[in-house]
Amino acid sequence: MQKPVVKNNHSRVIDIINWAENHFLLNGFNNARKEIEWLLEEILDCKKLDLYLRYDEELSVENLKILHSWINRRIKKEPLQYITESCEFFGRKFFVNDNVFIPRPETETLIDIALSVIESDSNQNVLDICTGSGCIAITLAKELNNPNISAIDISNKALDIAMLNAKNHDVYINFEQKNILIDTYKNKLDMIVCNPPYIPMNEMDSLMDDVKLYEPRIALTDGSDGLSFYKRINDLAPLLVVPGGYILLEVGLNQHPQFVKDILDDKLYSQIEIVSDLNGDPRILKALVN
Ligand code: GLN
């Protein structure tokens, strides 16, 4: 008599979801079901709904191996974006690994503002400071018609990734390695955009493990009060940006927006305002250079 085929319960999509949800829960994850759904969506390159339409499908041995290694990495709190080497920003996929800060949805507000003040066909000179993965510079290059975008970062490893992302998205950006706290840059810019490392050194310990243990330290904190980049940009922007040009700077939560606003010299800037992100949190400082 033929032996019944023994089904491996943990290779069907639905069984994996149920098993892994429990596994994540036991390991202290709050969104246990979401964690496994995200990993499966990436492995199967599909949307959440499709996981449930394909619930009976078995994963290949190859995919099961990858999935198990991903689950083990996630259990150690490695961010999902580093595990899958991918992050979505303004509707586009960017390659990321632990050499770059993971693009955040809040930063999309900076893009919205930039697009609302730049005339789309006007050959504007924009500089992205602390470009990291290049998400801001590359998104602006994609959204604008004829831009002239430059981007700098202190980290050569980050610049390698930004260049790869620019290539993947088929845009030209003038990338350069620079430490803006010391170096300067060419002038006649129309706009400076920057999402600097703004977490004060003394708040680093209170960050989530996912962030603290994995994201590059130099992309998170200036090693000081979290305000170094704003102080430097306050001094530098009037020399680099033409009168009537803009600076758009991302800021942190709590007292941070007000601290940053106070740094800006109102003899050098006008129309200083802080625009809120989609969560309603004050997030992007916008100012016109006099
Ligand atoms: N500009 C990049 C971003 O917003 C990197 C920012 C950073 O490294 N602090 O994602």
Tab-separated table of N, CA, C and O and ligand atoms in Angstrom, residues 101-103 107 128 130-133 135-136 195-197 219, ligand 1:
chain	number	residue	atom	x	y	z
A	101	PHE	N	20.953	55.093	7.001
A	101	PHE	CA	19.731	55.344	7.760
A	101	PHE	C	18.536	54.860	6.915
A	101	PHE	O	18.520	55.049	5.694
A	102	ILE	N	17.564	54.240	7.554
A	102	ILE	CA	16.382	53.765	6.830
A	102	ILE	C	15.446	54.958	6.566
A	102	ILE	O	15.047	55.640	7.511
A	103	PRO	N	15.126	55.224	5.306
A	103	PRO	CA	14.209	56.339	5.022
A	103	PRO	C	12.893	56.186	5.784
A	103	PRO	O	12.365	55.076	5.897
A	107	THR	N	9.738	61.870	6.334
A	107	THR	CA	10.609	62.664	5.452
A	107	THR	C	9.929	62.956	4.109
A	107	THR	O	10.332	63.872	3.393
A	128	ASP	N	21.462	68.253	-1.234
A	128	ASP	CA	20.968	67.384	-0.149
A	128	ASP	C	22.154	67.064	0.762
A	128	ASP	O	23.113	66.407	0.344
A	130	CYS	N	23.761	65.220	4.075
A	130	CYS	CA	23.545	63.940	4.777
A	130	CYS	C	22.608	63.066	3.939
A	130	CYS	O	21.529	62.671	4.392
A	131	THR	N	23.015	62.753	2.750
A	131	THR	CA	22.097	62.098	1.816
A	131	THR	C	21.778	60.648	2.166
A	131	THR	O	20.728	60.126	1.800
A	132	GLY	N	22.685	59.967	2.879
A	132	GLY	CA	22.412	58.581	3.293
A	132	GLY	C	22.123	57.690	2.093
A	132	GLY	O	22.924	57.607	1.157
A	133	SER	N	20.954	57.071	2.081
A	133	SER	CA	20.555	56.197	0.965
A	133	SER	C	20.321	56.977	-0.322
A	133	SER	O	20.119	56.378	-1.376
A	135	CYS	N	17.692	58.917	-0.696
A	135	CYS	CA	16.244	58.919	-0.967
A	135	CYS	C	15.697	60.309	-1.286
A	135	CYS	O	14.844	60.446	-2.177
A	136	ILE	N	16.193	61.348	-0.607
A	136	ILE	CA	15.646	62.692	-0.852
A	136	ILE	C	16.116	63.196	-2.221
A	136	ILE	O	15.305	63.603	-3.058
A	195	ASN	N	18.098	66.120	6.215
A	195	ASN	CA	17.538	65.385	7.354
A	195	ASN	C	18.748	64.932	8.174
A	195	ASN	O	19.251	63.835	7.980
A	196	PRO	N	19.234	65.803	9.060
A	196	PRO	CA	20.522	65.522	9.714
A	196	PRO	C	20.389	64.534	10.878
A	196	PRO	O	19.281	64.247	11.325
A	197	PRO	N	21.520	64.026	11.367
A	197	PRO	CA	21.483	63.209	12.589
A	197	PRO	C	21.157	64.133	13.749
A	197	PRO	O	22.003	64.938	14.141
A	219	ALA	N	24.488	58.420	11.571
A	219	ALA	CA	23.291	58.897	10.870
A	219	ALA	C	22.190	59.270	11.867
A	219	ALA	O	21.185	59.871	11.500
B	1	GLN	N1	18.751	61.790	3.963
B	1	GLN	C1	18.605	60.436	4.395
B	1	GLN	C2	17.181	60.190	4.860
B	1	GLN	O1	16.458	61.116	5.156
B	1	GLN	C3	19.604	60.087	5.495
B	1	GLN	C4	19.435	60.884	6.738
B	1	GLN	C5	20.520	60.609	7.766
B	1	GLN	O2	21.457	59.838	7.504
B	1	GLN	N2	20.409	61.235	8.898
B	1	GLN	O3	16.768	59.068	4.942
